[in-house]
Coordinates of C-alpha atoms and ligand atoms in Angstrom, one line a residue:
M569 CA 20.3 -38.7 106.1
I570 CA 19.0 -37.2 103.0
Y571 CA 19.6 -33.7 104.0
E572 CA 22.7 -31.9 105.2
K573 CA 22.6 -30.9 108.9
G574 CA 22.2 -27.1 109.8
I575 CA 20.5 -26.2 106.5
D576 CA 19.9 -22.5 105.7
L577 CA 16.1 -22.2 105.3
S578 CA 16.5 -18.6 103.8
I579 CA 17.3 -19.9 100.4
F580 CA 13.5 -20.9 100.1
E581 CA 12.1 -17.5 101.2
P582 CA 12.1 -15.9 97.4
Y583 CA 10.0 -18.9 96.3
K584 CA 7.5 -18.9 99.2
I585 CA 4.0 -17.7 98.5
N586 CA 3.4 -14.5 100.6
C587 CA -0.2 -13.1 100.2
E588 CA 0.4 -10.1 102.2
S589 CA 2.9 -8.7 99.6
C590 CA 0.7 -9.7 96.7
T591 CA -2.0 -7.9 94.8
G592 CA -4.3 -10.8 94.5
L593 CA -2.6 -11.9 91.1
C594 CA -3.5 -15.7 91.1
C595 CA -7.1 -14.8 91.8
V596 CA -7.0 -12.7 88.7
A597 CA -4.6 -14.1 86.3
L598 CA -5.3 -17.8 86.3
F599 CA -8.2 -19.7 84.6
F600 CA -9.8 -22.1 87.1
S601 CA -12.8 -24.4 87.6
K602 CA -15.2 -25.1 90.2
S603 CA -14.6 -28.9 89.8
D604 CA -10.9 -28.4 90.7
G605 CA -12.1 -26.8 94.0
F606 CA -12.3 -23.1 93.1
P607 CA -15.4 -20.9 93.3
K608 CA -16.6 -21.0 90.0
D609 CA -15.4 -21.6 86.3
K610 CA -13.4 -18.5 85.5
K611 CA -11.3 -17.3 82.3
A612 CA -7.9 -16.0 82.9
G613 CA -7.6 -12.4 83.3
I614 CA -10.9 -12.0 85.1
A615 CA -10.9 -11.2 88.7
C616 CA -12.7 -13.6 91.1
K617 CA -15.9 -12.4 92.6
N618 CA -14.7 -12.8 96.0
L619 CA -11.3 -10.6 95.6
Q620 CA -11.9 -7.6 97.5
P621 CA -10.6 -4.0 96.4
D622 CA -7.6 -4.5 98.9
Y623 CA -6.8 -7.5 97.3
K624 CA -7.7 -9.8 100.1
C625 CA -10.2 -12.9 99.6
K626 CA -13.5 -12.4 101.2
L627 CA -13.5 -16.0 102.1
Y628 CA -10.0 -16.5 103.2
S629 CA -10.6 -17.6 106.7
Q630 CA -13.6 -19.7 105.3
L631 CA -12.0 -21.4 102.4
S632 CA -12.2 -24.9 104.1
K633 CA -16.0 -24.5 105.1
H634 CA -16.8 -23.5 101.5
G635 CA -14.9 -26.7 100.2
L636 CA -12.4 -24.4 98.2
K637 CA -9.7 -26.9 98.0
G638 CA -8.1 -25.4 95.0
C639 CA -7.6 -22.0 96.5
M640 CA -6.4 -23.6 99.8
A641 CA -3.9 -25.6 97.7
Y642 CA -2.5 -23.1 95.4
D643 CA 1.1 -21.9 95.6
C644 CA 2.7 -19.3 93.2
F645 CA 6.2 -19.9 94.4
G646 CA 6.5 -16.4 95.2
A647 CA 5.8 -15.1 91.8
G648 CA 3.0 -12.9 93.2
Q649 CA 5.0 -10.6 95.4
Y650 CA 7.8 -10.7 92.8
I651 CA 5.5 -9.2 90.2
T652 CA 4.0 -6.9 92.8
R653 CA 7.2 -5.3 93.3
Y654 CA 7.2 -4.2 89.6
I655 CA 3.8 -2.9 89.6
K656 CA 3.6 1.0 90.1
G657 CA 0.7 2.0 92.3
F658 CA -2.2 -0.5 93.0
P659 CA -3.9 -1.6 89.9
N660 CA -7.8 -2.0 90.0
W661 CA -8.1 -5.3 87.8
R662 CA -11.6 -4.1 86.8
T663 CA -10.6 -0.9 85.2
I664 CA -6.9 -1.4 84.2
S665 CA -6.3 -1.5 80.4
Q666 CA -6.5 -5.0 78.7
K667 CA -2.7 -4.4 77.5
E668 CA -1.4 -3.5 80.7
A669 CA -3.3 -6.1 82.4
E670 CA -2.0 -8.9 80.0
Q671 CA 1.4 -7.9 80.6
I672 CA 1.2 -8.3 84.3
F673 CA -0.4 -11.6 84.0
N674 CA 1.8 -13.2 81.6
S675 CA 4.7 -12.1 83.7
F676 CA 3.3 -13.5 86.7
L677 CA 3.0 -16.9 84.8
V678 CA 6.6 -16.7 83.4
V679 CA 7.8 -16.0 87.0
M680 CA 6.0 -18.7 88.4
R681 CA 7.4 -21.3 85.9
V682 CA 11.2 -20.1 86.8
H683 CA 10.5 -19.9 90.5
Q684 CA 9.1 -23.6 90.7
T685 CA 12.2 -24.8 88.9
L686 CA 14.4 -22.5 91.3
W687 CA 12.6 -24.0 94.3
Y688 CA 13.7 -27.6 93.1
L689 CA 17.2 -26.4 92.5
S690 CA 17.3 -25.0 95.9
Q691 CA 16.5 -28.4 97.3
C692 CA 19.5 -29.7 95.8
L693 CA 21.7 -27.4 97.8
I694 CA 20.5 -28.8 101.0
L695 CA 20.7 -32.7 99.7
Q696 CA 23.6 -34.9 100.8
L697 CA 25.2 -34.5 97.2
P698 CA 28.9 -34.3 96.0
Q699 CA 30.0 -30.9 96.0
P700 CA 30.4 -30.4 92.0
E701 CA 26.7 -31.2 91.8
K702 CA 25.9 -28.5 94.2
E703 CA 28.0 -26.0 92.3
K704 CA 26.1 -26.9 89.1
A705 CA 22.7 -26.2 91.1
K706 CA 24.2 -22.8 92.2
L707 CA 25.1 -21.8 88.7
L708 CA 21.6 -22.6 87.4
I709 CA 19.9 -20.8 90.3
D710 CA 22.0 -17.7 89.5
E711 CA 21.1 -18.2 85.8
G712 CA 17.1 -18.4 86.8
N713 CA 17.5 -15.4 88.8
M714 CA 19.1 -13.3 86.1
L715 CA 16.8 -14.4 83.4
I716 CA 13.8 -12.7 85.2
D717 CA 15.7 -9.8 86.4
I718 CA 14.3 -7.6 83.4
S719 CA 11.4 -5.1 82.7
L720 CA 7.9 -6.2 82.7
E721 CA 7.8 -5.8 79.1
R722 CA 10.4 -8.4 78.2
L723 CA 9.2 -10.8 81.2
A724 CA 5.9 -11.0 79.7
V725 CA 7.2 -12.7 76.5
L726 CA 10.2 -14.5 78.1
D727 CA 11.0 -17.9 76.5
T728 CA 11.7 -20.0 79.6
Q729 CA 11.8 -23.2 78.0
P730 CA 15.7 -23.5 77.4
F731 CA 16.2 -22.8 81.1
C732 CA 13.6 -25.0 82.2
E733 CA 14.7 -27.9 80.1
K734 CA 18.4 -27.5 81.2
S735 CA 17.1 -27.4 84.9
N736 CA 15.0 -30.6 84.3
N737 CA 17.8 -32.6 82.8
Y738 CA 20.0 -31.7 85.9
L739 CA 17.1 -32.6 88.2
K740 CA 16.7 -35.9 86.5
H741 CA 20.4 -36.6 86.9
I742 CA 20.1 -35.9 90.7
C743 CA 17.2 -38.2 90.7
T744 CA 19.3 -40.9 89.1
I745 CA 22.1 -40.5 91.7
F746 CA 19.5 -41.0 94.6
K747 CA 18.2 -43.8 93.0
S748 CA 21.4 -45.6 92.9
Y749 CA 21.3 -45.4 96.9
F750 CA 18.5 -47.5 97.1
S751 CA 17.5 -51.1 96.0
N752 CA 14.0 -50.3 96.2
S753 CA 13.8 -47.5 94.0
S754 CA 12.5 -49.0 90.8
K755 CA 9.4 -47.6 89.5
V756 CA 6.3 -49.3 87.8
S757 CA 5.7 -48.3 84.3
C758 CA 2.2 -47.0 84.5
N759 CA 2.9 -44.4 87.6
N760 CA -0.6 -45.0 88.6
Y761 CA -1.2 -45.4 92.2
I762 CA -4.7 -43.7 92.3
G763 CA -6.5 -45.1 95.5
K764 CA -3.7 -47.6 96.3
N765 CA -3.5 -48.6 99.7
M766 CA 0.3 -48.4 100.7
K767 CA -0.5 -48.2 104.6
Q768 CA 2.7 -49.1 106.6
K769 CA 4.4 -50.4 103.7
N770 CA 8.4 -50.1 103.3
L771 CA 8.9 -47.5 100.3
T772 CA 12.3 -46.6 101.2
G773 CA 14.0 -44.9 98.0
K774 CA 10.5 -45.3 96.1
D775 CA 10.6 -43.4 92.8
F776 CA 7.1 -41.7 92.8
S777 CA 8.4 -38.8 90.4
M778 CA 5.3 -37.6 87.9
S779 CA 3.3 -40.3 89.6
L780 CA -0.7 -40.0 90.2
L781 CA -1.1 -40.7 94.1
I782 CA -4.5 -39.3 94.1
A783 CA -6.2 -40.7 97.2
A784 CA -3.6 -43.1 97.7
N785 CA -2.8 -44.4 101.3
L786 CA 0.6 -43.7 102.6
E787 CA -0.1 -43.5 106.1
Q788 CA 2.7 -44.6 108.4
A789 CA 4.6 -45.9 105.4
N790 CA 8.5 -45.8 105.5
L791 CA 9.2 -43.0 103.0
Y792 CA 12.8 -42.5 103.5
G793 CA 14.3 -41.2 100.3
A794 CA 11.2 -41.7 98.3
N795 CA 11.1 -39.0 95.4
F796 CA 7.8 -37.0 94.7
L797 CA 9.0 -34.7 92.0
G798 CA 6.0 -33.7 90.0
S799 CA 3.7 -36.1 91.6
D800 CA -0.1 -35.5 92.0
T801 CA -0.8 -35.8 95.7
R802 CA -4.4 -34.6 95.6
D803 CA -6.2 -36.3 98.9
T804 CA -3.2 -38.5 99.4
N805 CA -3.4 -39.9 103.0
I806 CA -0.1 -38.7 104.9
C807 CA -1.6 -38.8 108.3
N808 CA 0.8 -40.1 110.9
T809 CA 3.6 -40.5 108.3
D810 CA 7.1 -39.0 108.3
L811 CA 7.9 -37.3 105.1
S812 CA 11.0 -35.5 106.8
Q813 CA 13.6 -37.3 104.2
C814 CA 11.6 -37.2 101.2
L815 CA 12.8 -35.6 98.0
F816 CA 11.4 -33.1 95.8
L817 CA 8.2 -32.2 97.7
T818 CA 6.5 -28.9 97.1
Q819 CA 4.0 -26.8 99.4
I820 CA 1.4 -27.3 96.6
Q821 CA 1.6 -31.3 97.1
I822 CA 1.5 -31.0 100.8
N823 CA -1.5 -28.4 100.8
S824 CA -3.3 -30.9 98.5
A825 CA -2.8 -34.1 100.6
N826 CA -4.4 -35.0 103.8
G827 CA -2.4 -34.9 106.8
N828 CA -2.5 -34.2 110.5
N829 CA -0.6 -32.8 113.3
K830 CA 1.4 -36.2 113.5
T831 CA 2.8 -35.9 110.0
V832 CA 6.3 -34.9 109.9
L833 CA 7.7 -32.7 106.9
P834 CA 10.9 -31.7 105.6
P835 CA 12.0 -28.4 107.4
Y836 CA 11.4 -26.2 104.3
L837 CA 7.8 -27.1 104.3
Q838 CA 4.8 -26.0 106.5
K839 CA 1.6 -27.7 107.9
P840 CA -1.4 -26.3 106.4
K841 CA -3.5 -24.5 108.9
T842 CA -6.5 -26.8 108.2
W843 CA -4.8 -30.0 109.3
D844 CA -6.0 -31.4 112.7
V845 CA -4.0 -29.5 115.2
T846 CA -5.7 -31.3 118.3
Ligands
SF4_1472 S1 -12.1 -17.7 96.5 FE1 -10.7 -16.2 97.3 S2 -8.8 -17.1 97.3 FE2 -10.1 -18.5 95.9 S3 -9.7 -17.5 93.9 FE3 -11.4 -16.3 94.8 S4 -10.3 -14.5 95.7 FE4 -9.0 -16.2 95.4

């Protein structure tokens, strides 16, 4: 088994998206483009035309029907609700001063970067790893949480690079440990699996980290111990596939891929509502 038995899933809660507790930050703060599955090309800091005054999306229940894949796949790693807690009252993005808005949006992006790293580090706590490695993960998680526990003014200009770099080095080290467990873990140099048919292949321990898996076919492949750290899984076919023992998957990767009711996920991830549930 890749994961510990009886794992405590509550460790992921702070880093999970919760739109009910957010003020539509992602639909305002980010720039996005129509070609990536968003409603239209939009600059950062401008509210999407579909965002209503109550911060709900007018098309929320019909995103799939409108082909808004970018909106469906997006995950802020809990940064939205984290920043919303700081905001006093309920800002109207269309009338708020530019300075105030920039501070909020910059802080949102800072927290998103740190929370994404904390998500990966939290996965290390439930992996079968030597205890000293888990202790290192715990220390980094504490450090990351303390780093962002500051005022909005300071958060907006926080340099996250030293923390993210240190954490990335730790994560690379963990990947190396897992690689050594599998003979199949070697990686082709180009990382390009776009459109590749790997249906029913034995990919035990495969290192897909930072790989392009766009529209690749992984249906029914054996992915025990496969590493997906930072891979691009847009339109990857994972129907009828067991991913329960894969490493470093995120909700955004799952939301971007094509699965079905027979896809099996690690316990800390959820099946998108749009997947076939018949
Ligand atoms: S369409 Fe809805 S979910 Fe997508 S950016 Fe606009 S408001 Fe947000």
